[in-house]
Short mmCIF file of C-alpha atoms in Angstrom, two decimals:
data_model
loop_
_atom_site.label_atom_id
_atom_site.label_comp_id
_atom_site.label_asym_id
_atom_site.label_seq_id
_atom_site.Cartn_x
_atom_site.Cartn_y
_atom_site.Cartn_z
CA UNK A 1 92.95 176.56 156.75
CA UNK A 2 96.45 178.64 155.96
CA UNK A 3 99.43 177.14 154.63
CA UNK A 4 103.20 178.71 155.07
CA UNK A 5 104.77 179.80 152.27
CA UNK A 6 107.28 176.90 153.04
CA UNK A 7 104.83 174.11 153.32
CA UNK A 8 103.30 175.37 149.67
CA UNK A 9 106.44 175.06 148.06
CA UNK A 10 106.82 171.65 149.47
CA UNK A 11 103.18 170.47 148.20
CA UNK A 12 103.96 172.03 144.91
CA UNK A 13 107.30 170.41 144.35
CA UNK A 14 105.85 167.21 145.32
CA UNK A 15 102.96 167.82 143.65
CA UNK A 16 104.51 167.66 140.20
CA UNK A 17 106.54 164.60 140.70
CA UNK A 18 110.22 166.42 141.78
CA UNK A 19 109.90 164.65 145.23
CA UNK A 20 110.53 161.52 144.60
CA UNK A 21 114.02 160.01 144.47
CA UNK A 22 115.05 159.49 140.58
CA UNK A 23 114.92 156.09 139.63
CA UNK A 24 118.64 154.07 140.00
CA UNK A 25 117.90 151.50 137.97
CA UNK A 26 116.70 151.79 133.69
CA UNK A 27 114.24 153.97 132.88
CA UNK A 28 111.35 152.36 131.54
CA UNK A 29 108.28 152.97 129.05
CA UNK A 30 105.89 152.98 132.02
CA UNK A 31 107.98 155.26 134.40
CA UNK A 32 107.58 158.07 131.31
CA UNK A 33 103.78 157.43 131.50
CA UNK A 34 103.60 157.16 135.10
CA UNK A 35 105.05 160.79 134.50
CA UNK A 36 102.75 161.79 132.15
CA UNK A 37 99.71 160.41 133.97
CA UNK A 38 100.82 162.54 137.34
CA UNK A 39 100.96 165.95 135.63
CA UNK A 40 97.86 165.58 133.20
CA UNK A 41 99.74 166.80 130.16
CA UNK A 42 103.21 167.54 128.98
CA UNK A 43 103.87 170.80 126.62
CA UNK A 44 105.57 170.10 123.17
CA UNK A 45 108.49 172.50 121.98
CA UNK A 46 110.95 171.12 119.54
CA UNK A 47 113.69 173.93 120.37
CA UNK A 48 116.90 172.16 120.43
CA UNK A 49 119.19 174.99 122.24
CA UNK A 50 119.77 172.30 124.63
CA UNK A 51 117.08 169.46 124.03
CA UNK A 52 113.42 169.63 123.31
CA UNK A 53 111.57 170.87 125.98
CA UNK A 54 109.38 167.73 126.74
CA UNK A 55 112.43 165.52 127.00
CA UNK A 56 113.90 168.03 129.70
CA UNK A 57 110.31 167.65 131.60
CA UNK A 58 110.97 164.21 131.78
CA UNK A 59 115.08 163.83 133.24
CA UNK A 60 114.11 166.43 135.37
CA UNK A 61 112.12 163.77 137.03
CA UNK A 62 113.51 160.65 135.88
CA UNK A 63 117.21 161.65 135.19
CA UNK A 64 118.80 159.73 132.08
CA UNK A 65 116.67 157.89 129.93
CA UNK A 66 116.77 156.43 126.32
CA UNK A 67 114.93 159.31 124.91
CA UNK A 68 113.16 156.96 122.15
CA UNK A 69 111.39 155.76 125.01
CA UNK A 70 109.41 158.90 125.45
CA UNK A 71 107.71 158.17 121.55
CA UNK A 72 106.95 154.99 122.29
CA UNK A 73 105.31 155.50 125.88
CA UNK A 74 103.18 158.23 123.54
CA UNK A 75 102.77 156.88 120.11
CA UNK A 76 102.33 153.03 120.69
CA UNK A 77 100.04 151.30 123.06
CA UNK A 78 97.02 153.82 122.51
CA UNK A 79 97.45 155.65 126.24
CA UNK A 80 98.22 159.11 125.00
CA UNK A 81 97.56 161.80 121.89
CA UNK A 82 98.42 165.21 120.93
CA UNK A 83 96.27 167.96 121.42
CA UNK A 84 95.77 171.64 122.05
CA UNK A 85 95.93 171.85 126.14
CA UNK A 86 97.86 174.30 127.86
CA UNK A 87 99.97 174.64 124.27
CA UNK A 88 100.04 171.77 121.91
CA UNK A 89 100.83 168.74 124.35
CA UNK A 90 100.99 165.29 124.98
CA UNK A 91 97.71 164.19 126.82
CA UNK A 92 96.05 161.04 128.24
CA UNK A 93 93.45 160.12 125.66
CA UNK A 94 90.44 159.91 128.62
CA UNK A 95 91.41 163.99 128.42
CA UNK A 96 90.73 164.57 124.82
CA UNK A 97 87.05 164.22 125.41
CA UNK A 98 87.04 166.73 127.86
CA UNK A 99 88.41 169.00 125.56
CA UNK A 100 86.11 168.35 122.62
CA UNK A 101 83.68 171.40 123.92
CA UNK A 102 85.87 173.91 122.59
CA UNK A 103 87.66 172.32 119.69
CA UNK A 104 84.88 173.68 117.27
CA UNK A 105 85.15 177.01 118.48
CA UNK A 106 89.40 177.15 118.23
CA UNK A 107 90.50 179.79 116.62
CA UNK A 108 92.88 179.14 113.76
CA UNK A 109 96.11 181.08 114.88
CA UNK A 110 98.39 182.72 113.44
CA UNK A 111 96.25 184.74 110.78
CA UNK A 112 97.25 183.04 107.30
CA UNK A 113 95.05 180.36 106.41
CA UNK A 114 92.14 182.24 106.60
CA UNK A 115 91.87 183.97 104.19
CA UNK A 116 93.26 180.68 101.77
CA UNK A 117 90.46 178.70 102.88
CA UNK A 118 88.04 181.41 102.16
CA UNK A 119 89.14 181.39 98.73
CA UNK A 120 89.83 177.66 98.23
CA UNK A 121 86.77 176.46 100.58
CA UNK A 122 86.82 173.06 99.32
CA UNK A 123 90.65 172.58 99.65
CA UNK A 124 90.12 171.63 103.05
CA UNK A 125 87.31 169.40 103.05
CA UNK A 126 89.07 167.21 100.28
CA UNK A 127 91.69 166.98 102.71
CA UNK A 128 89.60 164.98 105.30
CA UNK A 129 87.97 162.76 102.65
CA UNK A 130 91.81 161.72 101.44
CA UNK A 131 92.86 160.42 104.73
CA UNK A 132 89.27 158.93 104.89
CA UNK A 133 89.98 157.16 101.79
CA UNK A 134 93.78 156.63 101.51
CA UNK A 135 94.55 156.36 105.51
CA UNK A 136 96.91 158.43 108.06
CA UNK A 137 98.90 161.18 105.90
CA UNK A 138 101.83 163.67 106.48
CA UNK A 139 101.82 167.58 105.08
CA UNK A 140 104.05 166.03 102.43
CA UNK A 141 102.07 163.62 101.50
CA UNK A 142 99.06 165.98 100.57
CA UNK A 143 98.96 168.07 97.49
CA UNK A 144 97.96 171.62 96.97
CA UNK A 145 95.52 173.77 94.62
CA UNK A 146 96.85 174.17 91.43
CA UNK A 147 97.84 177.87 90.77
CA UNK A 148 98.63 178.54 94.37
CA UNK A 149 102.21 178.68 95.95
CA UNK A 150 102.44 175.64 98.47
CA UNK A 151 104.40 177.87 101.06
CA UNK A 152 102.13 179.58 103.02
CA UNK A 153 103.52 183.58 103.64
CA UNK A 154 103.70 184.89 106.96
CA UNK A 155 102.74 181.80 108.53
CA UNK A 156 104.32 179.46 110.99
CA UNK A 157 102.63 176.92 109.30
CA UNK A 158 104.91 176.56 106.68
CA UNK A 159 102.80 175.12 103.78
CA UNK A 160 98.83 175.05 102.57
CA UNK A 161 98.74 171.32 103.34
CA UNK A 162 100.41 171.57 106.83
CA UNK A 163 97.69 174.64 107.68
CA UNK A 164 94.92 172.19 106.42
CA UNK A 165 95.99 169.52 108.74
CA UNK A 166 96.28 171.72 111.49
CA UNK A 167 93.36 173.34 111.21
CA UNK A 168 91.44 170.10 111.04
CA UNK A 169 93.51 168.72 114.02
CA UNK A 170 92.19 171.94 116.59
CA UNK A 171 89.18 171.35 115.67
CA UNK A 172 89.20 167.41 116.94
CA UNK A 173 88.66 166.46 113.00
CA UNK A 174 91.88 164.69 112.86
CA UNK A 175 94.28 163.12 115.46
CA UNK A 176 97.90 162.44 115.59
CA UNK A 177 98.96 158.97 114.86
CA UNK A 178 102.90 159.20 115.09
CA UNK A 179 105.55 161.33 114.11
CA UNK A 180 107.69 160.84 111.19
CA UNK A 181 110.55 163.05 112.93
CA UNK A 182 111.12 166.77 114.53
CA UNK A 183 108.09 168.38 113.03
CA UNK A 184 106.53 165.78 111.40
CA UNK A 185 103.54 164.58 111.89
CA UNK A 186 101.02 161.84 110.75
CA UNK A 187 97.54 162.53 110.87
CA UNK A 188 94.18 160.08 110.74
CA UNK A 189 90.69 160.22 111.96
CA UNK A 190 89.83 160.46 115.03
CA UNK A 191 87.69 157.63 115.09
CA UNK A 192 90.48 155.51 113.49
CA UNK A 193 93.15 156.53 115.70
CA UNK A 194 91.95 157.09 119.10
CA UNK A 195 90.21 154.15 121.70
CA UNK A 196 86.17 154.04 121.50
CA UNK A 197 85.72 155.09 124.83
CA UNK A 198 86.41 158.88 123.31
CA UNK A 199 83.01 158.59 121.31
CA UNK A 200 79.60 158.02 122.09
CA UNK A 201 78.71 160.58 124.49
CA UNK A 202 80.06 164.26 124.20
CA UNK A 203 80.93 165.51 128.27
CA UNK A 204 79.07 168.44 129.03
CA UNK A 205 81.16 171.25 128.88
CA UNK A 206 80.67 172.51 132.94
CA UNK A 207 81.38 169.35 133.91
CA UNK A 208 84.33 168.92 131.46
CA UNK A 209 85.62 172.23 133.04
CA UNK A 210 85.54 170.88 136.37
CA UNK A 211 87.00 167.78 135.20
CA UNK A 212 90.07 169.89 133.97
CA UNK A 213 90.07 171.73 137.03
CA UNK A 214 91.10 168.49 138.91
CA UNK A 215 93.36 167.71 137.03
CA UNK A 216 95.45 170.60 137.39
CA UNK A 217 94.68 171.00 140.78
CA UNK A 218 96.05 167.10 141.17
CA UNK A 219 99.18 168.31 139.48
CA UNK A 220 99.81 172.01 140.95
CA UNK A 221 98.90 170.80 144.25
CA UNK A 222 97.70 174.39 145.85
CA UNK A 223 97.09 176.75 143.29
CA UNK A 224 94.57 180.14 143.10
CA UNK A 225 91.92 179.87 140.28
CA UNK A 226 93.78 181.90 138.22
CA UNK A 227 96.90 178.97 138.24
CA UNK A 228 94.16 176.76 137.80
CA UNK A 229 93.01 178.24 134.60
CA UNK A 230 95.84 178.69 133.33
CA UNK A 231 96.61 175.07 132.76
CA UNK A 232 94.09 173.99 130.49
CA UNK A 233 94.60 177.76 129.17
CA UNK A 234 90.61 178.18 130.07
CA UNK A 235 89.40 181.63 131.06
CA UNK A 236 88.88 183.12 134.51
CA UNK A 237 85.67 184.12 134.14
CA UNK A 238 84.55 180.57 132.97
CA UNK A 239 86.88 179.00 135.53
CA UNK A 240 85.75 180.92 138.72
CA UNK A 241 81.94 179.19 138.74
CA UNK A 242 83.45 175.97 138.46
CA UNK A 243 85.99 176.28 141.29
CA UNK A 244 83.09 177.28 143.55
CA UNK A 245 81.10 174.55 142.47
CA UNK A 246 84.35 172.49 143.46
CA UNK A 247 84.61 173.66 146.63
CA UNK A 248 80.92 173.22 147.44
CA UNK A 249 81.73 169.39 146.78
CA UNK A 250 84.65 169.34 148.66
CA UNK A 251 86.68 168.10 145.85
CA UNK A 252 88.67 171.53 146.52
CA UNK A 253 89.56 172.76 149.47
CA UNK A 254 90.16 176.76 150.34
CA UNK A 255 93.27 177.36 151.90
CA UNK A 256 95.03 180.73 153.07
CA UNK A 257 98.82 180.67 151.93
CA UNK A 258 101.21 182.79 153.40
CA UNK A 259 102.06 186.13 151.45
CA UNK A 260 99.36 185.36 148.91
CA UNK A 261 96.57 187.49 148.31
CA UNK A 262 93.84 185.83 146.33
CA UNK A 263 92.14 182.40 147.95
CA UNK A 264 94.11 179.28 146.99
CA UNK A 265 93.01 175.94 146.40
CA UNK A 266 94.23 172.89 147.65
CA UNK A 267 93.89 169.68 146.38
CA UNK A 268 92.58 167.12 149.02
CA UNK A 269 95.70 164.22 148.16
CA UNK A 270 98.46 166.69 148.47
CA UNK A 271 100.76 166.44 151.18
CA UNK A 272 103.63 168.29 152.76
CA UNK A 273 106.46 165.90 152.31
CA UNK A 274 110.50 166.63 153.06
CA UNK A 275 111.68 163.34 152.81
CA UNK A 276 114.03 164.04 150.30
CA UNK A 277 115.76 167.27 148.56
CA UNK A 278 115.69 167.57 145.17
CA UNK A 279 117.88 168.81 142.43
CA UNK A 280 116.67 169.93 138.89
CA UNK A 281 117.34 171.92 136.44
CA UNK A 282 113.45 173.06 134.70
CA UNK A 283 112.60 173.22 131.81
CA UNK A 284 111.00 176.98 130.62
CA UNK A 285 107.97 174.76 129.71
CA UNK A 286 107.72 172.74 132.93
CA UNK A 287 104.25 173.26 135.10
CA UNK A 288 106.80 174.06 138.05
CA UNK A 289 107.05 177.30 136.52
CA UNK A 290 105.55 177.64 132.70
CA UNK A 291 103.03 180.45 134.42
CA UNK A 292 105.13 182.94 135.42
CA UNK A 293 102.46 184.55 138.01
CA UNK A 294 102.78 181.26 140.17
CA UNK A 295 106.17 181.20 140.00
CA UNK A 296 106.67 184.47 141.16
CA UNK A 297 104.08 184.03 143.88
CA UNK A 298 105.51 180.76 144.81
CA UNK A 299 109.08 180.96 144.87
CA UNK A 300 109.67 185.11 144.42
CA UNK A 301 111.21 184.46 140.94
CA UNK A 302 111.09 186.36 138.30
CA UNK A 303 111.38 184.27 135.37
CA UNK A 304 111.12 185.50 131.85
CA UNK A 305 112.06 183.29 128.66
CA UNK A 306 114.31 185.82 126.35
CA UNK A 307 115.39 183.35 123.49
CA UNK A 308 112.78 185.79 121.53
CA UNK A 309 114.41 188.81 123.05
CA UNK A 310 117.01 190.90 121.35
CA UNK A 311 120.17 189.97 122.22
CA UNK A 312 121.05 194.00 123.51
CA UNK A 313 117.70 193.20 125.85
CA UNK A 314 118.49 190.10 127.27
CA UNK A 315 119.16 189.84 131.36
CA UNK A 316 120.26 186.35 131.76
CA UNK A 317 120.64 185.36 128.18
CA UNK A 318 119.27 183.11 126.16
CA UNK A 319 118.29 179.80 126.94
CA UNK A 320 118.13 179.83 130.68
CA UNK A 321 116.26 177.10 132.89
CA UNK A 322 115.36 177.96 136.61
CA UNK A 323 118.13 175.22 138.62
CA UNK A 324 115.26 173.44 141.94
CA UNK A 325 117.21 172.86 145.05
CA UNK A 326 114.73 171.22 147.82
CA UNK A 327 111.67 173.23 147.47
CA UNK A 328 113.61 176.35 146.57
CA UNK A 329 114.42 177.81 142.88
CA UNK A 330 118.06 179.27 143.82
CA UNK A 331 119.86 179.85 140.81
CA UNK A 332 119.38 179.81 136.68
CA UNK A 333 121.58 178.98 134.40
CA UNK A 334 122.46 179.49 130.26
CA UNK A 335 122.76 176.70 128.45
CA UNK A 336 123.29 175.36 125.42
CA UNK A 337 124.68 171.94 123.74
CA UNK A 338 127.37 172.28 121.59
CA UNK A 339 127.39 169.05 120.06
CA UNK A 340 130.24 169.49 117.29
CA UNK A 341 132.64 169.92 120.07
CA UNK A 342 131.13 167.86 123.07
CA UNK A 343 130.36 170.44 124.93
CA UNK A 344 127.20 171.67 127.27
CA UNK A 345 127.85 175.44 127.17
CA UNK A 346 126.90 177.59 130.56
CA UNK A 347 127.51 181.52 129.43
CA UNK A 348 126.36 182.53 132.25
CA UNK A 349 124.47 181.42 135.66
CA UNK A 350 123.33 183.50 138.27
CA UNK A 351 122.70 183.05 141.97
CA UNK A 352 118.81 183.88 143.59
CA UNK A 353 119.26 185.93 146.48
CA UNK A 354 119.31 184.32 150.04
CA UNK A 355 121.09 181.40 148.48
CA UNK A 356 124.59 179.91 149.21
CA UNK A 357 127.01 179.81 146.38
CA UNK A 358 129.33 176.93 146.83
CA UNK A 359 126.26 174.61 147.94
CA UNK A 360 124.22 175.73 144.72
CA UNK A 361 127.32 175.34 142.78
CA UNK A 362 128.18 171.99 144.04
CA UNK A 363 124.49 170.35 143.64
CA UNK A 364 124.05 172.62 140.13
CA UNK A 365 127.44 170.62 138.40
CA UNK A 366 126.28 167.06 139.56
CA UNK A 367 123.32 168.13 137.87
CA UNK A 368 124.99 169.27 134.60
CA UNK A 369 127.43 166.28 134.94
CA UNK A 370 124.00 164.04 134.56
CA UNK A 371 123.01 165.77 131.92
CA UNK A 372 126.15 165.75 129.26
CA UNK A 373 125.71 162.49 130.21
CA UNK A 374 122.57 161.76 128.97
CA UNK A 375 123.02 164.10 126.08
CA UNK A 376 125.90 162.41 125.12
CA UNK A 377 128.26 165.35 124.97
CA UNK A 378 132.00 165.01 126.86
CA UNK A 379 131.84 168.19 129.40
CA UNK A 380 130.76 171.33 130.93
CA UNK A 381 132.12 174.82 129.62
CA UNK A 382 131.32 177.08 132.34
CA UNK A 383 131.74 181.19 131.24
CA UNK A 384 132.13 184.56 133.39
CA UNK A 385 128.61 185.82 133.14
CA UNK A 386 126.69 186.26 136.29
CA UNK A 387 127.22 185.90 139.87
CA UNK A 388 127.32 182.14 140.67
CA UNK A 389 129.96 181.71 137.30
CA UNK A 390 132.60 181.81 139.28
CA UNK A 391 131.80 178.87 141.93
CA UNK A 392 130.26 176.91 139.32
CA UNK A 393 133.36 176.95 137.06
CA UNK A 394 135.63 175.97 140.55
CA UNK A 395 133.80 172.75 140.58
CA UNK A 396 134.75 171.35 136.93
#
């Protein structure tokens, strides 16, 4: 079977939930799980240039919603839980068993704690047996070993109890209950906090592979085995046996896309549907295009997050999300919320070649126009940077 380039974008777009129309009316607790549900997992990153990333996955799809909404489609009614996925993500809990294989085996990243818990090796342990005894606990509410400094150096972890809870939580020792705000987090037992249909029989770890394999198949739409691996962040190697076994099923089927040159993958429910032409602006941590392989293979674009970059190094600057017109990515844009003066800053925003400027810039500022709406901010500062500035500043 091949595919044209053209109809793979289409199943791809579609694929992740950008096809359909946004709602018109409220948004409501179950169209953010519906959402959830349809792309198996939604990344976590608290980086507030604009809004946190997860919220952006979801008004990409849904436009403006209450954004308390989003915490209590995840942290009430016992449907979803954190864990380590692609990064650290929101996931149905039916997924978390499928990931128990490898939560034994996580590493502990970045180096830090390590070499604490060598030293303090029953720090950690007393950790679990407090929230056994006293119930769900925060990093603040644990103490530390007496002697030792409670920030942890040279650690994104930030303190010795925060690394303890952590390290537990990778390893499927302890589960995430709620948050208590940004970064905060409440941890209890597993068994305590998530339903009893995650116990009782431990999935086989082929079979949990292939298992993971649909689901980011089901979400991706076509992908090669290397997308496909990438989404659970499972390795190629491990990944390639199972896809066969897949296909062999018929729970996969190969497909020949246009322009591509390893075998793709296509999931038997997607479709090639242009009933209607969407507009969004993507988050950097959106499936659409978090790995940057697909979306160069997919839509030629080159797509490289630089808010990490020195500023001297920087191409398009520093906060930049990809702008989805139809089943096309055509421009990007700079943004950045000013909320002290009401203001959704653009520095800069830059045209993809082939593209037309005044349509992008027309569809690109109802699009921002939705947004300082739901972010509450009064307008859209448009600068000189780039080549679709100009046109997009005409339009405000």
């Amino acid at each position: 079977m091949k595919l044209s380039l053209d109809d793979a974008r289409w199943i791809a777009v579609g694929a992740v939930g950008l096809l359909a129309p946004r709602p018109t009316r409220a948004i409501r607790v179950a169209d953010i799980r519906g959402a959830i549900r349809r792309l198996g997992l939604v990344q976590l990153d608290y980086v507030n240039v604009v809004t946190p990333a997860h919220y952006q996955v979801m008004f990409s799809r849904l436009g403006p919603f209450e954004r308390s909404l989003f915490e209590k489609a995840v942290y009430s009614g016992g449907e979803f839980t954190e864990q380590w996925a692609h990064e650290a993500s929101i996931i149905p809990v039916e997924t978390w068993p499928l990931l128990r294989h490898r939560m034994e085996t996580r590493r502990i990243w970045p180096s830090g704690f390590e070499a604490f818990a060598a030293d303090h090796p029953d720090y950690a342990s007393s950790i679990l047996g407090r929230i056994r005894d006293a119930g769900p606990q925060t990093a603040d509410d644990l103490p530390h070993p007496e002697g030792v400094e409670r920030r942890l150096k040279e650690s994104w972890f930030g303190t010795v109890p925060r690394a303890a809870l952590e390290m537990h939580f990778a390893r499927g020792r302890l589960a995430v209950v709620r948050r208590t705000g940004r970064l905060g987090r409440v941890f209890d037992l597993p068994e305590r906090a998530l339903p009893e249909s995650c116990f009782g029989c431990d999935v086989e770890a082929h079979e949990a592979q292939r298992q993971l394999l649909m689901i980011a198949a089901r979400a991706y739409g076509v992908a090669t085995a290397d997308d496909l691996a990438d989404y659970f962040r499972m390795r190629l190697r491990e990944v390639q046996p199972r896809v066969a076994e897949l296909v062999e099923r018929g729970e996969l089927l190969p497909v020949e896309v246009e322009g591509w040159r390893a075998r793709a993958y296509l999931h038997p429910e997607a479709r090639v549907a242009r009933r209607y032409s969407p507009s969004a602006l993507i988050s950097p941590f959106d499936p659409l295009v978090w790995y940057r392989r697909r979306a160069a293979r997919l839509f030629h674009f080159d797509y490289r997050f630089e808010i990490f970059v020195p500023r001297e190094k920087r191409k398009h600057g520093v906060y930049v999300l990809p702008f989805l017109l139809g089943n096309r990515l055509v421009a990007r844009v700079d943004l950045k919320a000013d909320r002290a003066g009401g203001r959704l800053l653009a520095p800069a925003a830059f045209l993809e070649s082939g593209s037309d400027a005044d349509e992008v810039a027309y569809a690109l500022a109802a699009e921002l126009r939705s947004m300082i709406e739901w972010l509450g901010l009064e307008r859209v500062a448009v600068g000189r940077r780039g080549d679709l500035a100009r046109a997009l500043r005409a339009q405000f």
